[in-house]
């Protein structure tokens, strides 16, 4: 997906100029713009995956985008369970995806 | 101590806040989203006269007025608990605890899901999510997608996606299963779309209305439903095709679509694969009542209003002293109705906190009447029997009356 | 993919067949179905799947939807930090 920001809109008008913001997601560097959420900035960079399901490892992205479903939860700095759809990116922000966790007590699975 | 604490800075919450502030009350509004406006943000409707109603501008008007009136509007704040304390309410937020005389819950609605195989893949999102990403955050949700679930909300938002230059290849029914319920039924879907015929002078409505005059013609209309779908705003709407699976390894790569019979059952070997990079799921809205539930407020299930709603009166009062509701938490309706309900709630609070109760009788009565007028003029009607639903709730309120504190918190 | 493998509760990855089998065997309430399968017990507290769970229960119990909310809500209704939860009510 190329240039996925909607700069021109027939009714909403032109997207105003905003400052660039640098942040990392799982150690990769990304650029977003002031006022963008983590979910929006990642999507604009072509990245849909925000976490892996803790038990199955299945990949997830944002689903409801307004803070209800918790599917987009990420870790920001040391803060866990941050909703990427409600949190604005900040300069130098370190974001990490939720990872699959070990399930040592589950039947049939080895550590 | 705050006079009135309002949860939700949407059309209802902000309208109520402004009425309260104008009448000298100390008001605080909180919202989880980073901008005030609630789901006004992102809504774009073409009015019958051809002008566009822009929710972002409406939100700005309400918020500017709130700022002028010195209403404290705090965004990015979540409320996680509410407790009754003597004659006041204690509100627990992620930015502190607050004591308030009156509490207004204007938390709006949440989206109902339609589960289909593969719907957890990244790239699958609720239709509302796509609206917010497109019109509020101004990021394209993808290059080409499909919408699953055909209803008033999905039709309106699909048009918004197209306005933003996003290609939506088609709208489909969801593949039928126990949990997709009526959404997968072609006849019921067609009926419900025809009830909102006022929304669009589209081909679907025109063809449909002719055929729909007689109940017995419903199956016939669908039997001869064009294979390529009927175009609404230039996009095919398929009432005889359903998305039976969303496919992709790490994210959405496409959907498997099958023709369905009149009951929505897939017809064997009619499958096709359509490559897309996003899928929107549109299951409709239900009132988001979680905060009302933890206050102990009594509830009523009213299908016309979209589900369970806190019992309340026409004055937007609940049976709990000092607890008010307004907007979609009371039933699914348009944002314009929500604003007017907010005004009613505002006057109710003002009246209840005033020493001269008679003083606000006229304004309150007028505000209630305005809700009714706005409802009658609404271009978008989520449920045709909304008035019946409203009456049911007002009746329950009369039966219950204002409950004594001990009914909920005593023993 | 079989329809019955559809995930209903996204948080806990509870499938349609798990819910249907449990509802069929126990003819139970939404609350019991939640406790038996973990559907609605995850991070979103059932905001996404509660209507679906209720719908499945209704199919097997044939009871009309009750006025009391079938799957209740408990505070905190949003995820909060332990420090926030641990704070005493001073005021």
Coordinates of C-alpha atoms in Angstrom, one line a residue:
Chain A
X1 CA 0.0 0.0 0.0
X2 CA 1.5 3.3 -1.0
X3 CA 0.9 6.7 0.4
X4 CA -2.1 5.7 2.4
X5 CA -2.9 9.0 4.1
X6 CA -6.0 10.6 2.7
X7 CA -4.5 14.1 1.9
X8 CA -7.4 15.3 -0.2
X9 CA -11.0 14.7 0.6
X10 CA -13.9 16.1 -1.4
X11 CA -15.9 17.1 1.7
X12 CA -13.5 17.1 4.6
X13 CA -10.9 19.1 2.7
X14 CA -7.1 19.0 2.7
X15 CA -5.2 17.2 5.5
X16 CA -3.3 19.9 7.4
X17 CA 0.5 19.8 7.6
X18 CA 1.8 18.1 10.7
X19 CA 5.1 17.5 12.2
X20 CA 6.9 14.2 11.8
X21 CA 7.2 11.8 14.7
X22 CA 9.7 9.0 15.0
X23 CA 8.9 5.9 16.9
X24 CA 9.8 2.2 17.0
X25 CA 7.6 -0.8 16.9
X26 CA 9.3 -4.1 17.8
X27 CA 12.7 -2.4 17.2
X28 CA 11.9 -1.2 13.7
X29 CA 11.8 2.5 13.1
X30 CA 8.7 4.2 11.8
X31 CA 7.7 7.7 11.0
X32 CA 4.2 9.0 11.7
X33 CA 2.6 12.4 12.1
X34 CA 1.6 14.5 15.1
X35 CA -1.9 13.6 16.2
X36 CA -1.8 10.0 14.8
X37 CA -2.6 7.1 17.0
X38 CA -0.2 4.1 17.1
X39 CA -2.8 2.1 15.1
X40 CA -3.2 4.8 12.5
X41 CA 0.5 5.4 12.1
X42 CA 1.3 1.7 11.8
X43 CA -1.5 1.2 9.2
X44 CA -0.2 4.2 7.2
X45 CA 3.2 2.4 7.2
X46 CA 1.5 -0.6 5.8
X47 CA 1.7 -2.6 9.0
X48 CA -1.5 -4.3 10.1
X49 CA -0.2 -6.7 12.7
X50 CA -0.2 -5.3 16.3
X51 CA 0.1 -8.4 18.4
X52 CA 0.0 -12.2 18.7
X53 CA -2.6 -13.9 20.7
X54 CA -1.1 -14.8 24.1
X55 CA -1.9 -18.5 23.8
X56 CA -2.3 -19.5 20.2
X57 CA 0.1 -17.0 18.7
X58 CA -2.5 -16.0 16.0
X59 CA -1.9 -12.5 14.7
X60 CA -4.2 -9.6 15.4
X61 CA -4.6 -6.0 14.3
X62 CA -7.0 -3.3 15.4
X63 CA -10.7 -4.3 15.2
X64 CA -13.0 -1.7 16.7
X65 CA -10.6 1.3 16.6
X66 CA -12.4 3.1 19.5
X67 CA -11.2 1.3 22.6
X68 CA -13.8 -1.4 23.1
X69 CA -12.4 -4.6 21.8
X70 CA -8.8 -4.5 23.3
X71 CA -7.5 -6.4 20.2
X72 CA -4.9 -3.6 19.4
X73 CA -3.3 -3.7 22.9
X74 CA 0.5 -3.1 22.8
X75 CA 3.3 -2.3 25.3
X76 CA 4.5 1.3 25.3
X77 CA 7.7 1.7 27.2
X78 CA 7.0 -0.3 30.4
X79 CA 3.3 0.2 30.2
X80 CA 1.4 -2.9 29.2
X81 CA -2.1 -3.2 27.8
X82 CA -2.1 0.1 26.0
X83 CA -4.8 0.5 23.3
X84 CA -3.0 1.4 20.1
X85 CA -6.2 2.9 18.7
X86 CA -6.6 5.4 21.5
X87 CA -2.9 6.3 22.1
X88 CA -1.1 9.0 20.2
X89 CA 2.4 8.5 19.0
X90 CA 5.1 10.6 20.6
X91 CA 8.7 11.3 19.6
X92 CA 11.0 8.5 20.5
X93 CA 8.2 6.3 21.7
X94 CA 9.1 2.6 22.0
X95 CA 6.2 0.3 21.2
X96 CA 6.2 -3.4 21.4
X97 CA 3.7 -5.9 20.1
X98 CA 2.0 -8.4 22.5
X99 CA 3.7 -11.8 22.2
X100 CA 2.7 -15.4 22.5
X101 CA 3.3 -16.6 26.1
X102 CA 4.5 -20.0 27.1
X103 CA 1.8 -22.3 28.4
X104 CA 3.8 -24.9 30.3
X105 CA 0.8 -26.4 32.1
X106 CA -1.2 -27.0 29.0
X107 CA -1.7 -30.7 28.0
X108 CA 0.4 -31.9 25.2
X109 CA 2.7 -28.9 25.1
X110 CA 6.4 -29.0 25.9
X111 CA 8.4 -26.1 27.2
Chain B
X1 CA -17.5 18.7 44.5
X2 CA -18.6 18.8 40.9
X3 CA -22.3 19.6 40.1
X4 CA -22.5 17.4 37.1
X5 CA -20.0 14.8 35.8
X6 CA -20.7 13.6 32.2
X7 CA -19.2 10.5 30.8
X8 CA -18.9 10.8 27.0
X9 CA -18.1 13.9 25.0
X10 CA -20.3 13.0 22.1
X11 CA -23.4 14.8 20.8
X12 CA -25.5 13.9 23.9
X13 CA -22.8 14.6 26.5
X14 CA -21.6 17.9 25.1
X15 CA -25.1 19.2 24.5
X16 CA -26.0 18.4 28.1
X17 CA -22.8 20.0 29.4
X18 CA -23.5 23.2 27.6
X19 CA -27.0 23.5 29.0
X20 CA -25.7 22.9 32.5
X21 CA -22.9 25.3 32.2
X22 CA -25.1 28.0 30.8
X23 CA -27.2 27.7 33.9
X24 CA -24.3 28.1 36.2
X25 CA -23.4 24.6 37.1
X26 CA -19.9 23.3 37.5
X27 CA -19.5 20.7 34.7
X28 CA -16.8 18.1 33.9
X29 CA -16.9 15.9 30.8
X30 CA -14.6 13.0 30.2
X31 CA -14.1 10.8 27.1
X32 CA -11.8 7.9 26.2
X33 CA -11.1 9.2 22.7
X34 CA -8.4 11.7 22.1
X35 CA -10.8 14.2 20.6
X36 CA -14.2 15.5 21.7
X37 CA -17.2 14.7 19.6
X38 CA -17.8 11.0 20.1
X39 CA -19.1 9.4 17.0
X40 CA -20.1 12.7 15.5
X41 CA -16.5 12.5 14.4
X42 CA -16.4 10.9 11.0
X43 CA -20.1 11.0 10.1
X44 CA -20.9 12.5 6.7
X45 CA -24.4 12.5 5.4
X46 CA -25.8 14.0 2.3
X47 CA -29.0 15.8 3.2
X48 CA -32.1 15.6 1.0
X49 CA -31.2 19.1 -0.3
X50 CA -27.8 17.9 -1.4
X51 CA -25.7 19.6 1.2
X52 CA -23.3 17.6 3.4
X53 CA -23.8 17.3 7.1
X54 CA -20.2 17.0 8.5
X55 CA -20.0 15.5 12.0
X56 CA -16.5 16.9 12.6
X57 CA -17.9 20.4 12.1
X58 CA -20.8 19.7 14.4
X59 CA -18.5 18.3 17.0
X60 CA -16.3 21.4 16.8
X61 CA -19.3 23.7 17.3
X62 CA -20.4 21.9 20.4
X63 CA -16.9 21.7 21.8
X64 CA -16.2 25.4 21.0
X65 CA -19.3 26.3 22.9
X66 CA -18.3 24.1 25.8
X67 CA -14.9 25.8 25.9
X68 CA -16.5 29.3 25.9
X69 CA -18.7 28.2 28.8
X70 CA -15.7 27.0 30.7
X71 CA -16.8 23.3 30.7
X72 CA -13.9 21.1 31.6
X73 CA -13.6 18.6 28.8
X74 CA -11.0 16.0 29.5
X75 CA -10.2 13.6 26.6
X76 CA -8.2 10.4 26.8
X77 CA -9.7 9.5 30.2
X78 CA -11.4 6.3 30.9
X79 CA -14.0 5.7 33.7
X80 CA -13.6 2.3 35.3
X81 CA -15.9 2.4 38.3
X82 CA -18.8 4.3 39.8
X83 CA -20.0 4.2 43.4
X84 CA -22.9 5.8 45.2
X85 CA -21.8 7.8 48.2
X86 CA -24.5 9.2 50.4
X87 CA -26.2 11.8 48.2
X88 CA -23.5 11.9 45.6
X89 CA -21.7 9.8 43.1
X90 CA -18.0 8.9 43.1
X91 CA -16.5 8.4 39.7
X92 CA -13.2 6.5 39.3
X93 CA -11.2 7.6 36.3
X94 CA -7.7 6.8 34.9
X95 CA -7.0 10.5 35.9
X96 CA -8.3 10.7 39.4
X97 CA -11.5 10.2 41.4
X98 CA -14.3 12.7 41.4
X99 CA -17.3 13.4 43.6
X100 CA -20.4 14.8 41.8
X101 CA -24.0 15.6 42.7
X102 CA -25.3 14.5 39.3
X103 CA -23.9 11.9 37.0
X104 CA -24.9 11.7 33.3
X105 CA -23.9 8.6 31.3
X106 CA -23.7 9.4 27.6
X107 CA -21.5 6.5 26.6
X108 CA -23.1 5.9 23.2
X109 CA -23.0 2.5 21.5
X110 CA -20.7 -0.4 20.6
X111 CA -20.8 -2.5 17.5
X112 CA -22.3 -5.9 17.3
X113 CA -20.0 -8.5 15.8
X114 CA -20.8 -11.0 13.0
X115 CA -18.4 -13.9 13.4
X116 CA -17.3 -15.5 10.1
X117 CA -14.3 -17.9 9.6
X118 CA -11.1 -15.9 9.5
X119 CA -12.5 -12.7 11.1
X120 CA -9.7 -12.4 13.6
X121 CA -7.1 -11.8 10.9
X122 CA -5.4 -8.4 10.8
X123 CA -7.2 -6.4 8.2
X124 CA -10.6 -7.4 9.4
X125 CA -12.3 -4.5 11.2
X126 CA -15.7 -3.3 12.3
X127 CA -17.3 -0.9 9.9
X128 CA -17.1 1.8 12.5
X129 CA -13.4 1.3 12.8
X130 CA -13.0 1.9 9.1
X131 CA -15.1 5.1 9.4
X132 CA -12.9 6.5 12.2
X133 CA -9.6 5.5 10.4
X134 CA -10.8 7.1 7.2
X135 CA -12.5 10.3 8.2
X136 CA -10.9 11.0 11.6
X137 CA -7.4 9.7 11.3
X138 CA -7.3 10.1 7.5
X139 CA -5.5 6.9 6.8
X140 CA -6.8 4.5 4.1
X141 CA -7.9 1.2 5.6
X142 CA -6.7 -0.6 2.4
X143 CA -6.7 -0.5 -1.3
X144 CA -9.7 -2.7 -2.0
X145 CA -12.1 -4.4 0.4
X146 CA -15.5 -5.8 1.0
X147 CA -18.2 -5.0 3.5
X148 CA -19.9 -8.0 5.2
X149 CA -23.3 -7.2 6.6
X150 CA -25.9 -5.1 4.7
X151 CA -27.7 -2.5 6.8
X152 CA -28.2 1.2 7.1
X153 CA -25.0 1.9 9.0
X154 CA -22.8 -0.1 6.6
X155 CA -24.4 1.5 3.5
X156 CA -23.7 5.0 4.9
X157 CA -20.1 4.2 5.9
X158 CA -19.3 2.4 2.7
X159 CA -20.3 5.5 0.8
X160 CA -17.9 7.5 3.1
X161 CA -15.1 5.1 2.3
X162 CA -15.7 5.6 -1.4
X163 CA -15.7 9.4 -1.0
X164 CA -12.2 9.0 0.5
X165 CA -11.0 7.1 -2.6
X166 CA -11.1 3.7 -1.1
X167 CA -12.3 0.9 -3.3
X168 CA -15.1 -1.2 -1.8
X169 CA -15.6 -4.0 -4.3
X170 CA -19.0 -5.2 -2.9
X171 CA -21.3 -5.5 0.1
X172 CA -22.2 -9.0 1.0
X173 CA -24.3 -11.0 3.5
X174 CA -22.3 -12.9 6.0
X175 CA -22.2 -16.7 5.6
X176 CA -25.0 -18.1 7.8
X177 CA -24.3 -19.7 11.1
X178 CA -26.0 -19.9 14.5
X179 CA -24.3 -16.8 15.7
X180 CA -24.7 -14.6 12.6
X181 CA -28.5 -14.7 13.1
X182 CA -30.7 -12.5 10.9
X183 CA -27.7 -10.8 9.3
X184 CA -27.3 -13.8 7.0
X185 CA -30.9 -13.9 5.9
X186 CA -31.5 -12.4 2.5
X187 CA -35.2 -11.7 2.9
X188 CA -35.0 -10.1 6.4
X189 CA -32.0 -8.0 5.2
X190 CA -34.0 -6.8 2.2
X191 CA -37.0 -6.0 4.3
X192 CA -34.9 -4.0 6.8
X193 CA -33.2 -2.1 4.0
X194 CA -36.5 -1.1 2.5
X195 CA -37.7 0.3 5.7
X196 CA -35.0 2.9 5.4
X197 CA -35.9 3.8 1.9
X198 CA -35.7 7.4 2.7
X199 CA -32.0 7.2 2.9
X200 CA -31.2 7.0 -0.7
X201 CA -33.0 7.3 -4.0
X202 CA -31.0 4.3 -5.1
X203 CA -31.8 1.6 -7.6
X204 CA -32.1 -1.0 -4.8
X205 CA -34.8 1.0 -3.1
X206 CA -36.6 1.8 -6.3
X207 CA -36.7 -1.8 -7.6
X208 CA -37.2 -3.1 -4.1
X209 CA -40.1 -0.9 -3.2
X210 CA -42.1 -2.0 -6.2
X211 CA -41.6 -5.6 -5.5
X212 CA -42.0 -5.2 -1.8
X213 CA -45.5 -3.9 -1.7
X214 CA -46.8 -7.4 -1.3
X215 CA -45.2 -9.7 1.3
X216 CA -45.7 -12.6 -1.1
X217 CA -43.4 -11.0 -3.6
X218 CA -40.4 -10.8 -1.3
X219 CA -39.0 -14.2 -2.2
X220 CA -39.7 -13.5 -5.9
X221 CA -37.7 -10.2 -5.7
X222 CA -34.7 -12.1 -4.4
X223 CA -35.2 -15.0 -6.8
X224 CA -34.6 -12.6 -9.7
X225 CA -32.0 -10.5 -7.8
X226 CA -29.4 -9.6 -10.4
X227 CA -26.3 -11.8 -10.3
X228 CA -24.0 -8.8 -10.4
X229 CA -25.9 -7.3 -7.5
X230 CA -27.7 -4.0 -7.5
X231 CA -25.6 -0.9 -7.6
X232 CA -26.0 1.5 -4.7
X233 CA -23.7 4.6 -5.0
X234 CA -21.9 2.8 -7.8
X235 CA -21.1 -0.3 -5.7
X236 CA -22.7 -3.7 -6.0
X237 CA -24.8 -4.8 -3.1
X238 CA -25.3 -8.6 -3.1
X239 CA -28.3 -10.0 -1.2
X240 CA -27.8 -13.4 -2.8
X241 CA -24.1 -13.8 -2.1
X242 CA -22.3 -14.3 1.2
X243 CA -18.8 -14.2 2.5
X244 CA -18.2 -17.7 3.8
X245 CA -14.5 -17.2 4.8
X246 CA -11.9 -14.6 5.1
X247 CA -8.6 -15.9 3.9
X248 CA -5.0 -14.9 4.5
X249 CA -1.8 -16.1 6.2
X250 CA -0.7 -13.1 8.3
X251 CA -3.3 -10.7 7.2
X252 CA -6.4 -10.5 4.9
X253 CA -5.6 -11.7 1.4
X254 CA -9.1 -12.3 0.1
X255 CA -12.6 -13.6 0.8
X256 CA -14.4 -16.7 -0.4
X257 CA -17.9 -15.8 -1.6
X258 CA -20.7 -18.2 -2.4
X259 CA -24.2 -17.8 -3.8
X260 CA -26.9 -18.4 -1.2
X261 CA -30.5 -19.6 -1.5
X262 CA -33.4 -17.6 -0.2
X263 CA -32.7 -18.7 3.4
X264 CA -29.1 -17.7 3.2
X265 CA -27.7 -21.2 2.8
X266 CA -24.7 -21.4 0.6
X267 CA -25.2 -23.2 -2.8
X268 CA -22.6 -25.9 -3.5
X269 CA -19.9 -25.2 -6.1
X270 CA -20.8 -21.5 -6.6
X271 CA -17.7 -20.3 -4.7
X272 CA -15.4 -17.6 -6.0
X273 CA -12.3 -16.0 -4.5
X274 CA -12.1 -12.3 -4.4
X275 CA -8.7 -10.8 -3.6
X276 CA -9.0 -7.9 -1.1
X277 CA -6.7 -6.4 1.6
X278 CA -9.4 -5.4 4.1
X279 CA -12.8 -6.6 5.3
X280 CA -15.4 -4.5 7.2
X281 CA -17.8 -6.3 9.5
X282 CA -21.1 -4.5 10.0
X283 CA -23.4 -6.1 12.6
X284 CA -25.1 -2.9 13.7
X285 CA -25.0 -1.1 17.1
X286 CA -26.1 -1.8 20.6
X287 CA -26.3 0.6 23.6
X288 CA -23.1 0.6 25.6
X289 CA -24.4 0.3 29.1
X290 CA -21.6 -1.1 31.2
X291 CA -21.3 1.9 33.4
X292 CA -25.0 2.1 34.0
X293 CA -24.9 -1.6 34.9
X294 CA -22.3 -1.2 37.7
X295 CA -24.4 1.6 39.3
X296 CA -27.2 -0.9 39.9
X297 CA -29.6 0.9 37.6
X298 CA -32.5 -1.4 36.5
X299 CA -32.5 -2.5 32.9
X300 CA -35.0 -3.4 30.2
X301 CA -34.5 -5.4 27.1
X302 CA -36.1 -3.5 24.2
X303 CA -35.2 -4.8 20.7
X304 CA -36.5 -1.7 19.0
X305 CA -33.8 0.3 20.9
X306 CA -31.0 -2.1 20.0
X307 CA -30.8 -4.2 23.2
X308 CA -30.6 -3.6 26.9
X309 CA -31.1 -0.1 28.0
X310 CA -31.1 1.5 31.5
X311 CA -34.7 2.3 32.5
X312 CA -35.3 6.0 32.1
X313 CA -38.0 8.6 31.7
X314 CA -38.6 11.1 28.9
X315 CA -36.7 13.6 31.1
X316 CA -33.7 11.2 30.8
X317 CA -33.7 10.4 34.5
X318 CA -33.1 6.9 35.7
X319 CA -34.8 5.5 38.8
X320 CA -31.6 6.2 40.7
X321 CA -31.4 9.6 42.3
X322 CA -28.9 11.8 40.5
X323 CA -28.2 9.4 37.6
X324 CA -29.1 10.5 34.1
X325 CA -28.7 9.0 30.7
X326 CA -28.8 10.5 27.1
X327 CA -27.8 9.5 23.6
X328 CA -27.3 6.0 22.3
X329 CA -27.0 4.5 25.7
X330 CA -30.8 4.9 25.8
X331 CA -31.3 3.3 22.3
X332 CA -29.8 3.5 18.9
X333 CA -30.8 6.6 17.0
X334 CA -29.1 9.3 14.9
X335 CA -26.6 11.8 16.4
X336 CA -29.1 14.6 15.8
X337 CA -31.5 12.9 18.2
X338 CA -28.7 12.3 20.7
X339 CA -27.9 16.0 20.8
X340 CA -31.5 16.9 21.6
X341 CA -31.6 14.2 24.2
X342 CA -28.5 15.7 25.7
X343 CA -30.3 19.1 26.0
X344 CA -33.2 17.4 27.8
X345 CA -30.8 15.7 30.2
X346 CA -29.1 19.0 30.8
X347 CA -32.3 20.7 31.8
X348 CA -33.3 17.8 34.0
X349 CA -30.1 18.1 35.9
X350 CA -30.4 21.9 36.1
X351 CA -34.0 21.6 37.4
X352 CA -33.1 18.9 40.0
X353 CA -30.2 20.9 41.3
X354 CA -32.1 24.1 41.4
X355 CA -34.0 25.5 44.4
X356 CA -36.7 26.8 42.1
X357 CA -37.8 23.6 40.4
X358 CA -40.8 25.2 38.5
X359 CA -38.4 27.6 36.9
X360 CA -37.2 25.1 34.3
X361 CA -40.6 23.4 33.5
X362 CA -41.0 25.3 30.2
X363 CA -37.5 24.7 28.9
X364 CA -37.7 21.0 29.8
X365 CA -41.0 20.5 28.1
X366 CA -39.8 22.3 25.0
X367 CA -36.6 20.2 24.9
X368 CA -38.6 17.0 25.1
X369 CA -40.7 18.2 22.2
X370 CA -37.7 19.0 20.2
X371 CA -36.4 15.4 20.6
X372 CA -39.7 14.2 19.1
X373 CA -39.5 16.6 16.2
X374 CA -35.9 15.7 15.4
X375 CA -36.8 12.1 15.5
X376 CA -39.7 12.7 13.0
X377 CA -37.3 14.5 10.6
X378 CA -34.5 12.0 10.9
X379 CA -33.1 10.9 7.5
X380 CA -31.6 7.9 9.1
X381 CA -33.9 5.8 11.2
X382 CA -32.1 2.8 12.7
X383 CA -35.3 1.0 13.7
X384 CA -38.7 1.7 12.2
X385 CA -40.5 1.1 15.5
X386 CA -38.3 3.3 17.6
X387 CA -41.2 5.1 19.1
X388 CA -42.8 1.9 20.4
X389 CA -39.5 1.1 22.0
X390 CA -39.2 4.5 23.7
X391 CA -42.8 4.2 25.1
X392 CA -42.0 0.8 26.6
X393 CA -39.1 2.3 28.6
X394 CA -41.0 5.3 29.7
X395 CA -43.8 3.0 31.0
X396 CA -41.3 1.0 33.0
X397 CA -39.9 4.1 34.5
X398 CA -43.4 5.1 35.7
X399 CA -43.8 1.6 37.2
X400 CA -40.6 1.8 39.1
X401 CA -40.6 5.4 40.0
X402 CA -37.6 6.9 41.8
X403 CA -36.1 4.0 43.7
X404 CA -35.0 4.4 47.3
X405 CA -31.3 4.2 47.9
X406 CA -31.7 1.1 50.0
X407 CA -33.2 -0.8 47.1
X408 CA -29.8 -1.0 45.6
X409 CA -27.2 -0.3 48.3
X410 CA -28.8 -1.2 51.6
X411 CA -28.5 -4.8 52.5
Chain C
X1 CA -12.6 -24.2 7.5
X2 CA -15.7 -25.6 9.1
X3 CA -18.3 -23.2 10.4
X4 CA -18.1 -24.7 13.8
X5 CA -14.5 -23.7 14.2
X6 CA -15.4 -20.0 13.9
X7 CA -14.0 -18.1 16.8
X8 CA -16.8 -16.4 18.7
X9 CA -14.9 -14.9 21.7
X10 CA -11.8 -13.4 20.1
X11 CA -10.1 -12.7 23.4
X12 CA -10.1 -16.3 24.7
X13 CA -10.5 -17.9 21.3
X14 CA -13.6 -19.8 22.2
X15 CA -15.1 -21.5 19.1
X16 CA -18.7 -21.8 18.0
X17 CA -18.6 -25.6 18.5
X18 CA -17.3 -25.3 22.0
X19 CA -20.2 -22.9 22.8
X20 CA -22.8 -24.9 21.0
X21 CA -21.7 -28.2 22.5
X22 CA -21.8 -26.7 26.0
X23 CA -25.1 -25.0 25.5
X24 CA -26.6 -28.2 24.1
X25 CA -25.3 -30.3 27.0
X26 CA -26.2 -28.0 29.9
X27 CA -29.1 -25.8 28.5
X28 CA -27.5 -23.2 30.7
X29 CA -27.6 -19.4 31.1
X30 CA -25.2 -17.1 29.4
X31 CA -23.4 -16.7 32.7
X32 CA -22.9 -20.4 33.1
X33 CA -21.9 -20.7 29.5
X34 CA -19.3 -18.0 30.1
X35 CA -17.9 -19.8 33.2
X36 CA -17.8 -23.2 31.4
X37 CA -16.1 -22.0 28.2
X38 CA -14.4 -18.7 29.2
X39 CA -16.3 -16.9 26.4
X40 CA -16.6 -13.2 27.4
X41 CA -14.0 -13.6 30.2
X42 CA -11.1 -12.0 28.3
X43 CA -9.6 -8.5 28.0
X44 CA -12.7 -6.9 26.4
X45 CA -15.0 -8.2 29.1
X46 CA -17.4 -9.5 26.5
X47 CA -18.0 -6.2 24.7
X48 CA -17.4 -7.9 21.4
X49 CA -19.1 -11.3 21.9
X50 CA -21.8 -10.9 24.5
X51 CA -24.6 -10.6 22.0
X52 CA -23.4 -13.7 20.2
X53 CA -23.2 -15.7 23.4
X54 CA -26.7 -14.6 24.4
X55 CA -27.9 -15.5 20.9
X56 CA -26.5 -19.1 21.2
X57 CA -28.0 -19.5 24.7
X58 CA -31.4 -18.4 23.4
X59 CA -31.3 -21.0 20.6
X60 CA -30.9 -23.7 23.2
X61 CA -33.1 -22.5 26.0
X62 CA -35.9 -20.9 24.0
X63 CA -36.3 -18.4 26.8
X64 CA -37.0 -14.7 25.8
X65 CA -34.2 -12.3 26.5
X66 CA -34.4 -11.3 30.1
X67 CA -34.6 -7.7 31.2
X68 CA -31.6 -8.2 33.4
X69 CA -28.4 -8.2 31.4
X70 CA -27.5 -11.9 30.9
X71 CA -23.8 -11.4 31.2
X72 CA -23.2 -8.9 34.0
X73 CA -20.6 -6.2 34.2
X74 CA -18.1 -5.9 37.0
X75 CA -15.8 -3.1 37.9
X76 CA -13.2 -2.2 36.8
X77 CA -14.8 -2.0 33.4
X78 CA -11.5 -0.9 31.8
X79 CA -8.1 -2.4 32.3
X80 CA -6.3 -0.4 35.0
X81 CA -2.8 -0.6 36.6
X82 CA -2.3 -2.3 39.9
X83 CA -1.2 1.0 41.4
X84 CA -4.5 2.6 40.4
X85 CA -6.5 -0.4 41.8
X86 CA -4.5 -0.3 45.0
X87 CA -5.2 3.3 45.7
X88 CA -7.2 3.9 48.9
X89 CA -10.4 5.9 48.9
X90 CA -9.1 8.9 50.9
X91 CA -11.9 11.2 50.0

